[in-house]
Coordinates of C-alpha atoms in Angstrom, one line a residue:
M1 CA -133.5 9.3 66.3
Q2 CA -132.5 5.9 66.5
S3 CA -128.9 4.8 66.5
L4 CA -127.5 2.1 64.2
Y5 CA -125.3 0.7 66.6
R6 CA -126.5 -2.6 68.1
A7 CA -125.1 -4.2 70.8
P8 CA -124.0 -7.9 70.0
A9 CA -126.3 -10.5 71.3
A10 CA -125.6 -12.3 74.3
N11 CA -125.8 -15.7 73.1
A12 CA -124.0 -15.0 69.8
G13 CA -120.6 -17.0 69.0
A14 CA -117.3 -16.1 69.4
G15 CA -117.0 -16.2 65.7
A16 CA -120.0 -14.2 64.3
R17 CA -119.2 -11.1 62.4
S18 CA -121.4 -7.7 62.9
P19 CA -123.5 -6.7 60.2
V20 CA -122.2 -3.3 59.9
R21 CA -118.3 -4.5 58.8
R22 CA -119.5 -6.1 55.6
P23 CA -119.9 -3.1 53.4
T24 CA -116.7 -1.7 54.9
A25 CA -114.5 -4.4 53.9
A26 CA -116.0 -4.6 50.2
L27 CA -115.3 -1.0 49.8
I28 CA -111.7 -1.3 50.8
C29 CA -111.1 -3.9 48.2
I30 CA -113.0 -2.0 45.2
I31 CA -110.7 1.1 46.0
A32 CA -107.6 -1.2 45.8
L33 CA -108.3 -2.8 42.6
A34 CA -109.1 0.8 41.1
G35 CA -105.7 1.7 42.2
L36 CA -104.0 -1.3 40.7
L37 CA -106.0 -0.9 37.1
A38 CA -104.8 2.8 37.0
A39 CA -101.0 1.9 37.5
C40 CA -101.2 -1.1 35.2
D41 CA -102.8 1.3 32.5
G42 CA -100.2 4.1 33.1
Q43 CA -97.2 1.6 32.4
G44 CA -98.6 0.2 29.3
T45 CA -99.4 3.3 27.4
A46 CA -98.2 6.7 28.3
K47 CA -94.9 5.6 30.1
G48 CA -93.6 3.0 27.9
A49 CA -93.4 4.8 25.0
P50 CA -90.7 7.4 26.3
K51 CA -88.6 4.5 27.8
E52 CA -88.2 2.6 24.4
A53 CA -87.3 5.7 22.5
S54 CA -84.3 6.3 24.9
H55 CA -82.9 2.9 24.5
T56 CA -82.7 3.4 20.8
T57 CA -80.7 6.7 21.3
A58 CA -78.1 5.1 23.6
E59 CA -77.7 2.2 21.2
S60 CA -77.2 4.6 18.1
T61 CA -74.6 6.7 19.8
R62 CA -72.4 4.0 21.0
P63 CA -68.7 4.7 19.8
A64 CA -67.0 2.4 17.2
L65 CA -64.5 -0.2 18.4
V66 CA -60.7 1.2 17.6
V67 CA -58.5 -1.3 16.3
R68 CA -55.1 -1.5 14.7
A69 CA -54.7 -1.9 10.8
M70 CA -52.2 -2.4 8.3
A71 CA -52.2 -2.1 4.4
V72 CA -51.2 -5.2 3.0
T73 CA -47.9 -4.9 1.0
V74 CA -46.2 -7.8 -1.2
A75 CA -42.3 -8.2 -1.3
D76 CA -39.8 -10.6 -2.5
R77 CA -38.9 -13.1 0.5
A78 CA -36.3 -15.8 0.8
T79 CA -37.0 -18.5 2.5
S80 CA -34.1 -20.4 4.6
V81 CA -33.8 -23.5 6.9
S82 CA -31.0 -24.4 9.2
L83 CA -30.5 -28.1 10.4
T84 CA -27.9 -29.8 12.6
G85 CA -25.6 -33.0 11.5
D86 CA -22.2 -33.9 11.8
V87 CA -18.9 -34.7 9.4
E88 CA -18.4 -38.1 8.2
A89 CA -15.8 -39.4 5.9
K90 CA -16.9 -39.7 2.2
V91 CA -15.3 -43.4 2.0
L92 CA -15.4 -45.6 4.8
T93 CA -13.2 -48.8 4.3
Q94 CA -13.5 -52.2 6.3
L95 CA -10.3 -53.7 6.7
S96 CA -9.9 -57.5 7.0
F97 CA -7.3 -60.0 6.8
R98 CA -7.2 -62.1 3.7
V99 CA -6.0 -65.3 6.0
G100 CA -7.1 -66.6 9.3
G101 CA -5.2 -67.1 12.3
R102 CA -5.0 -66.0 15.7
V103 CA -3.8 -62.2 16.0
T104 CA -0.4 -62.1 17.7
E105 CA -0.2 -58.1 17.4
R106 CA -2.5 -54.9 17.2
L107 CA -0.6 -51.6 16.5
V108 CA -3.2 -48.9 16.4
D109 CA -6.2 -48.2 18.2
V110 CA -9.4 -46.1 17.5
G111 CA -8.7 -42.3 16.5
A112 CA -5.5 -43.1 15.1
H113 CA -4.4 -41.2 11.9
V114 CA -2.4 -43.7 9.7
A115 CA -0.6 -43.5 6.5
A116 CA -1.0 -45.4 3.3
G117 CA 0.8 -49.0 3.7
D118 CA 1.0 -48.6 7.8
L119 CA 1.2 -52.1 9.5
L120 CA -2.0 -52.5 11.6
A121 CA -1.7 -56.0 13.2
R122 CA -0.6 -59.2 12.4
V123 CA -1.7 -63.0 12.6
D124 CA 0.2 -66.0 13.6
P125 CA 2.4 -66.8 10.3
T126 CA 3.3 -70.2 11.1
E127 CA 1.1 -71.9 8.6
Q128 CA 2.0 -69.4 6.1
Q129 CA 5.7 -69.5 6.4
A130 CA 5.4 -73.5 6.2
D131 CA 3.4 -73.0 2.9
L132 CA 6.5 -71.0 1.6
D133 CA 9.0 -73.4 2.7
A134 CA 7.1 -75.9 0.8
A135 CA 6.7 -74.0 -2.2
T136 CA 10.5 -73.1 -2.4
A137 CA 11.4 -76.7 -2.2
A138 CA 8.9 -77.5 -5.1
V139 CA 10.8 -74.9 -6.9
S140 CA 14.1 -76.3 -6.5
A141 CA 12.9 -79.8 -6.9
A142 CA 11.4 -78.4 -10.6
E143 CA 14.7 -76.7 -11.4
S144 CA 16.9 -79.8 -10.8
R145 CA 14.3 -82.0 -12.9
L146 CA 14.4 -79.5 -15.6
R147 CA 18.3 -79.6 -15.5
V148 CA 18.2 -83.5 -16.0
A149 CA 15.5 -83.1 -18.7
T150 CA 17.4 -80.5 -20.5
S151 CA 20.8 -82.4 -20.5
N152 CA 19.0 -85.5 -21.9
L153 CA 17.4 -83.8 -24.6
D154 CA 20.7 -82.1 -25.7
R155 CA 22.3 -85.6 -25.6
Q156 CA 19.4 -87.4 -27.5
S157 CA 19.9 -84.4 -30.1
T158 CA 23.5 -85.3 -30.6
L159 CA 22.8 -88.9 -30.7
L160 CA 20.0 -88.5 -33.4
A161 CA 22.4 -86.2 -35.8
K162 CA 25.1 -88.9 -35.4
G163 CA 22.4 -91.7 -36.1
Y164 CA 23.1 -93.3 -32.8
T165 CA 19.4 -93.0 -31.3
T166 CA 16.0 -93.3 -32.7
R167 CA 13.4 -90.7 -33.4
A168 CA 11.3 -92.2 -30.7
A169 CA 13.9 -91.6 -28.3
Y170 CA 14.4 -88.2 -28.8
D171 CA 11.0 -87.2 -29.1
Q172 CA 10.5 -88.7 -25.3
A173 CA 13.2 -86.7 -24.2
T174 CA 11.8 -83.5 -25.6
E175 CA 8.5 -84.3 -23.9
T176 CA 10.2 -85.1 -20.7
A177 CA 12.1 -81.5 -20.7
G178 CA 8.8 -79.7 -21.6
A179 CA 7.1 -81.2 -18.8
A180 CA 9.8 -80.3 -16.3
E181 CA 9.9 -76.5 -17.8
S182 CA 5.8 -76.6 -16.9
A183 CA 6.2 -78.1 -13.6
L184 CA 8.7 -75.6 -12.8
E185 CA 6.5 -72.7 -13.7
T186 CA 3.7 -74.2 -11.7
A187 CA 6.0 -74.4 -8.9
R188 CA 6.9 -70.8 -9.1
A189 CA 3.7 -70.0 -9.1
Q190 CA 2.9 -71.7 -5.9
L191 CA 5.8 -70.0 -4.5
G192 CA 4.5 -66.7 -5.5
T193 CA 1.4 -67.5 -3.7
A194 CA 2.8 -68.8 -0.7
R195 CA 4.8 -65.4 -0.4
D196 CA 1.7 -63.5 -0.8
A197 CA 0.0 -65.5 1.9
L198 CA 2.7 -64.8 4.2
G199 CA 2.3 -61.2 3.6
Y200 CA -1.2 -61.3 4.2
A201 CA -0.7 -62.1 7.8
E202 CA -0.1 -58.5 8.1
L203 CA -2.6 -55.9 7.7
R204 CA -1.8 -52.7 6.2
A205 CA -3.8 -49.4 5.8
R206 CA -4.9 -49.3 2.1
A207 CA -5.2 -45.6 2.0
A208 CA -4.5 -42.4 4.5
G209 CA -7.1 -41.8 7.2
I210 CA -8.3 -42.1 10.7
I211 CA -9.3 -45.5 12.2
T212 CA -13.2 -45.1 13.6
A213 CA -13.7 -48.7 14.6
R214 CA -12.1 -51.6 15.9
T215 CA -13.9 -55.5 16.4
F216 CA -11.1 -57.8 17.7
E217 CA -8.7 -58.4 20.6
V218 CA -5.2 -59.8 20.5
G219 CA -5.3 -63.4 20.9
Q220 CA -8.4 -63.7 19.1
V221 CA -9.1 -66.0 16.2
V222 CA -10.4 -64.2 13.0
Q223 CA -11.5 -65.5 9.7
P224 CA -10.6 -64.5 6.4
A225 CA -12.8 -61.4 5.4
Q226 CA -13.8 -60.7 8.8
S227 CA -13.7 -57.0 9.1
V228 CA -11.5 -55.7 12.1
F229 CA -11.1 -52.0 11.5
T230 CA -13.0 -49.4 10.0
L231 CA -10.9 -46.7 8.3
A232 CA -12.2 -43.2 7.2
E233 CA -10.1 -42.5 4.5
D234 CA -8.6 -38.5 4.0
G235 CA -10.3 -36.4 1.3
T236 CA -13.4 -35.0 0.7
R237 CA -15.7 -35.3 3.8
D238 CA -19.4 -34.8 4.0
A239 CA -21.9 -33.1 6.5
V240 CA -24.6 -35.8 6.9
F241 CA -28.2 -34.7 7.9
D242 CA -31.6 -36.3 8.9
V243 CA -34.0 -33.8 6.7
Y244 CA -37.8 -33.9 6.8
E245 CA -39.1 -34.8 3.6
T246 CA -41.3 -31.6 3.6
F247 CA -38.1 -29.6 3.3
F248 CA -37.5 -31.0 -0.5
R249 CA -40.7 -29.3 -1.7
N250 CA -39.8 -26.7 -3.9
S251 CA -36.1 -26.9 -3.8
E252 CA -34.4 -24.8 -6.4
T253 CA -30.9 -25.1 -4.9
D254 CA -28.6 -27.8 -3.7
R255 CA -25.7 -25.3 -2.6
I256 CA -25.8 -25.1 1.4
R257 CA -23.5 -23.3 4.1
I258 CA -21.9 -25.6 6.5
S259 CA -20.8 -24.0 9.7
L260 CA -19.4 -25.4 12.9
V261 CA -21.8 -25.6 15.8
S262 CA -19.0 -24.7 18.3
D263 CA -17.8 -21.8 16.3
P264 CA -20.0 -20.5 13.4
K265 CA -17.0 -18.3 12.2
V266 CA -15.6 -21.4 10.9
A267 CA -17.7 -22.2 7.6
A268 CA -17.4 -23.3 4.1
D269 CA -19.5 -24.2 1.3
G270 CA -21.0 -27.7 0.3
R271 CA -23.4 -29.3 -2.2
V272 CA -25.9 -32.1 -2.0
R273 CA -24.2 -35.3 -3.3
E274 CA -26.5 -38.2 -2.3
V275 CA -30.1 -38.3 -1.1
S276 CA -31.2 -41.6 0.6
P277 CA -34.3 -43.0 -1.4
V278 CA -35.8 -44.6 1.8
I279 CA -37.5 -42.6 4.8
D280 CA -36.6 -43.4 8.0
A281 CA -39.6 -45.0 9.6
S282 CA -38.7 -44.2 13.0
N283 CA -38.7 -40.3 12.8
G284 CA -39.8 -40.0 9.1
T285 CA -36.6 -38.2 7.9
V286 CA -34.4 -38.5 4.8
R287 CA -30.4 -39.1 5.2
V288 CA -28.6 -36.4 3.2
K289 CA -25.1 -36.5 2.4
V290 CA -23.5 -33.0 1.6
A291 CA -19.8 -33.0 0.1
I292 CA -17.9 -30.2 1.7
D293 CA -15.9 -27.8 -0.5
A294 CA -12.4 -27.7 0.9
P295 CA -13.3 -28.2 4.4
P296 CA -11.1 -26.2 7.1
D297 CA -8.8 -28.7 9.3
V298 CA -10.8 -28.0 12.6
M299 CA -14.1 -29.4 10.6
A300 CA -12.8 -32.8 11.6
L301 CA -14.4 -36.1 11.4
G302 CA -17.5 -36.2 13.9
S303 CA -17.4 -32.5 14.6
P304 CA -21.3 -31.3 14.8
V305 CA -22.1 -28.5 12.3
T306 CA -25.2 -26.4 11.1
G307 CA -26.4 -26.6 7.2
T308 CA -28.2 -23.4 6.1
V309 CA -30.3 -23.4 2.7
T310 CA -31.6 -20.4 1.3
W311 CA -34.2 -20.8 -1.7
K312 CA -34.8 -18.3 -4.2
A313 CA -36.9 -15.2 -3.2
T314 CA -40.7 -15.3 -3.9
P315 CA -43.6 -12.6 -3.4
R316 CA -45.1 -13.0 -0.3
I317 CA -47.2 -11.3 2.4
V318 CA -45.9 -11.0 5.8
L319 CA -48.6 -10.2 8.6
P320 CA -48.1 -10.1 12.4
W321 CA -49.7 -13.0 14.8
G322 CA -52.2 -10.8 15.6
A323 CA -53.7 -10.7 12.3
L324 CA -54.8 -14.3 12.4
A325 CA -58.4 -15.3 12.8
S326 CA -60.6 -18.2 11.9
D327 CA -63.5 -18.8 9.7
G328 CA -64.9 -22.0 10.3
G329 CA -61.8 -23.9 11.4
A330 CA -59.7 -22.3 8.1
P331 CA -57.4 -19.5 8.7
A332 CA -58.8 -16.1 7.9
V333 CA -57.9 -12.2 8.6
W334 CA -60.4 -9.3 9.4
R335 CA -60.3 -7.1 6.0
I336 CA -61.5 -3.4 6.5
D337 CA -63.8 -1.8 3.8
P338 CA -62.4 1.5 3.3
K339 CA -65.6 3.5 2.6
T340 CA -67.7 2.2 5.3
H341 CA -65.2 0.8 8.1
A342 CA -67.4 -2.5 8.2
V343 CA -65.1 -5.6 8.6
S344 CA -65.5 -8.9 6.8
L345 CA -63.5 -12.1 7.3
A346 CA -61.4 -13.1 4.4
K347 CA -60.1 -16.4 4.3
V348 CA -56.2 -17.1 3.2
A349 CA -53.6 -19.4 2.7
V350 CA -50.7 -19.7 5.2
E351 CA -47.4 -21.0 3.8
A352 CA -45.6 -20.7 6.8
F353 CA -45.7 -19.8 10.8
E354 CA -42.8 -18.0 11.9
T355 CA -41.8 -16.0 15.3
G356 CA -44.3 -13.5 15.8
S357 CA -45.5 -13.1 12.1
I358 CA -47.3 -15.5 9.5
V359 CA -46.6 -15.7 5.7
I360 CA -49.6 -15.5 3.5
S361 CA -49.3 -17.1 -0.1
S362 CA -53.2 -16.4 -1.3
G363 CA -56.1 -14.8 -0.3
L364 CA -55.3 -11.0 -0.1
A365 CA -54.4 -8.2 -2.8
P366 CA -51.9 -5.5 -2.2
G367 CA -53.2 -2.3 -0.5
D368 CA -56.1 -4.4 1.4
L369 CA -56.5 -3.2 4.8
V370 CA -55.9 -5.8 7.6
V371 CA -56.6 -5.8 11.3
V372 CA -53.7 -6.4 13.0
D373 CA -54.7 -5.9 16.8
G374 CA -58.1 -6.2 18.2
A375 CA -59.3 -9.1 16.1
K376 CA -60.7 -11.0 18.6
R377 CA -63.4 -8.8 19.5
L378 CA -65.2 -8.5 16.1
S379 CA -68.2 -9.8 14.3
T380 CA -68.9 -9.4 10.8
G381 CA -70.4 -6.1 9.5
Q382 CA -69.0 -4.6 12.5
T383 CA -68.1 -0.8 12.0
V384 CA -64.6 0.1 13.4
D385 CA -62.2 2.9 13.8
Y386 CA -58.4 2.1 13.0
T387 CA -55.2 3.5 13.5
L388 CA -53.0 2.5 10.4
E389 CA -49.6 0.7 11.2
S390 CA -46.6 0.5 8.4
G391 CA -46.1 -3.0 7.4
S392 CA -42.9 -5.0 8.7

């Protein structure tokens, strides 16, 4: 039998292939391709269906998310606001000299408590004293002229009765006496004015109170009506507060409880006496003055105080902070359907944000189940299990 093996030709090139190796390489490629097709067919048909069924079963058996919920309740809630202010005098009087001059004496300073009529300061009275002396001399001269005119009138009256003078002379004497009497009255009035002017050289307190400001020094020349002292008059005191305009909304009372910041046990009642019609442009507040009823003595001028106002109780819903969510940027809460345990967003109106809680004015009804813990992990329609908490 002839052998199939042939020795390579002697003159064959180094890269020449043997004719026996070609069918062997082709056979190997066919076998590999058939294995790949079998593998692909197995993954696409028989083996794919069982894997999809196992994934669906795992999804349906996943446990529901557990959250904490609370049943909505409505209760009357009283709202209160506290602000800090200070005590000021109800009446502040600007004291000034009624005559000008150089100040020669100052008897009180800021903080002094004075009584009505107390002497506070003096100006040099030289000019006023000279005017008084001149007015006194004018009165003396007028009195002398009146005495002469009166004596002449009496003499003319006697002579006229005896027929020794004329009616014209008598009338002249009468006119002179009347003019002298008028001149005396004028001189006396000027004397009174001069006495008052001399008294105006002394500045006295018009009422009892405390000196809160001083704007001059001894030796300074002051003008008439120039303010030199500020007097906080004794009597009803005011607590003054800078209040934001929003606090005036829905205000139903003007009664305020006033207490000292340093000692809250020292307190008194007050009522709104004056509200400024102008808003302070620097901080957007309105100045409110509260008259203090029977203020304690320790509630002195300048004392820092706290004013607390409580408005009428209104029905409101109060929820913990954790219940607050967002629906398109608007405040909302997650509400639970008690039958299906599915959650959905409910938009609410928030009246106030407080420490640890929010006040809801609308959007919920009594008995609604609201998620108060775990709301950040929810989506619309998701089913949850919940533990019920009592409302605060």
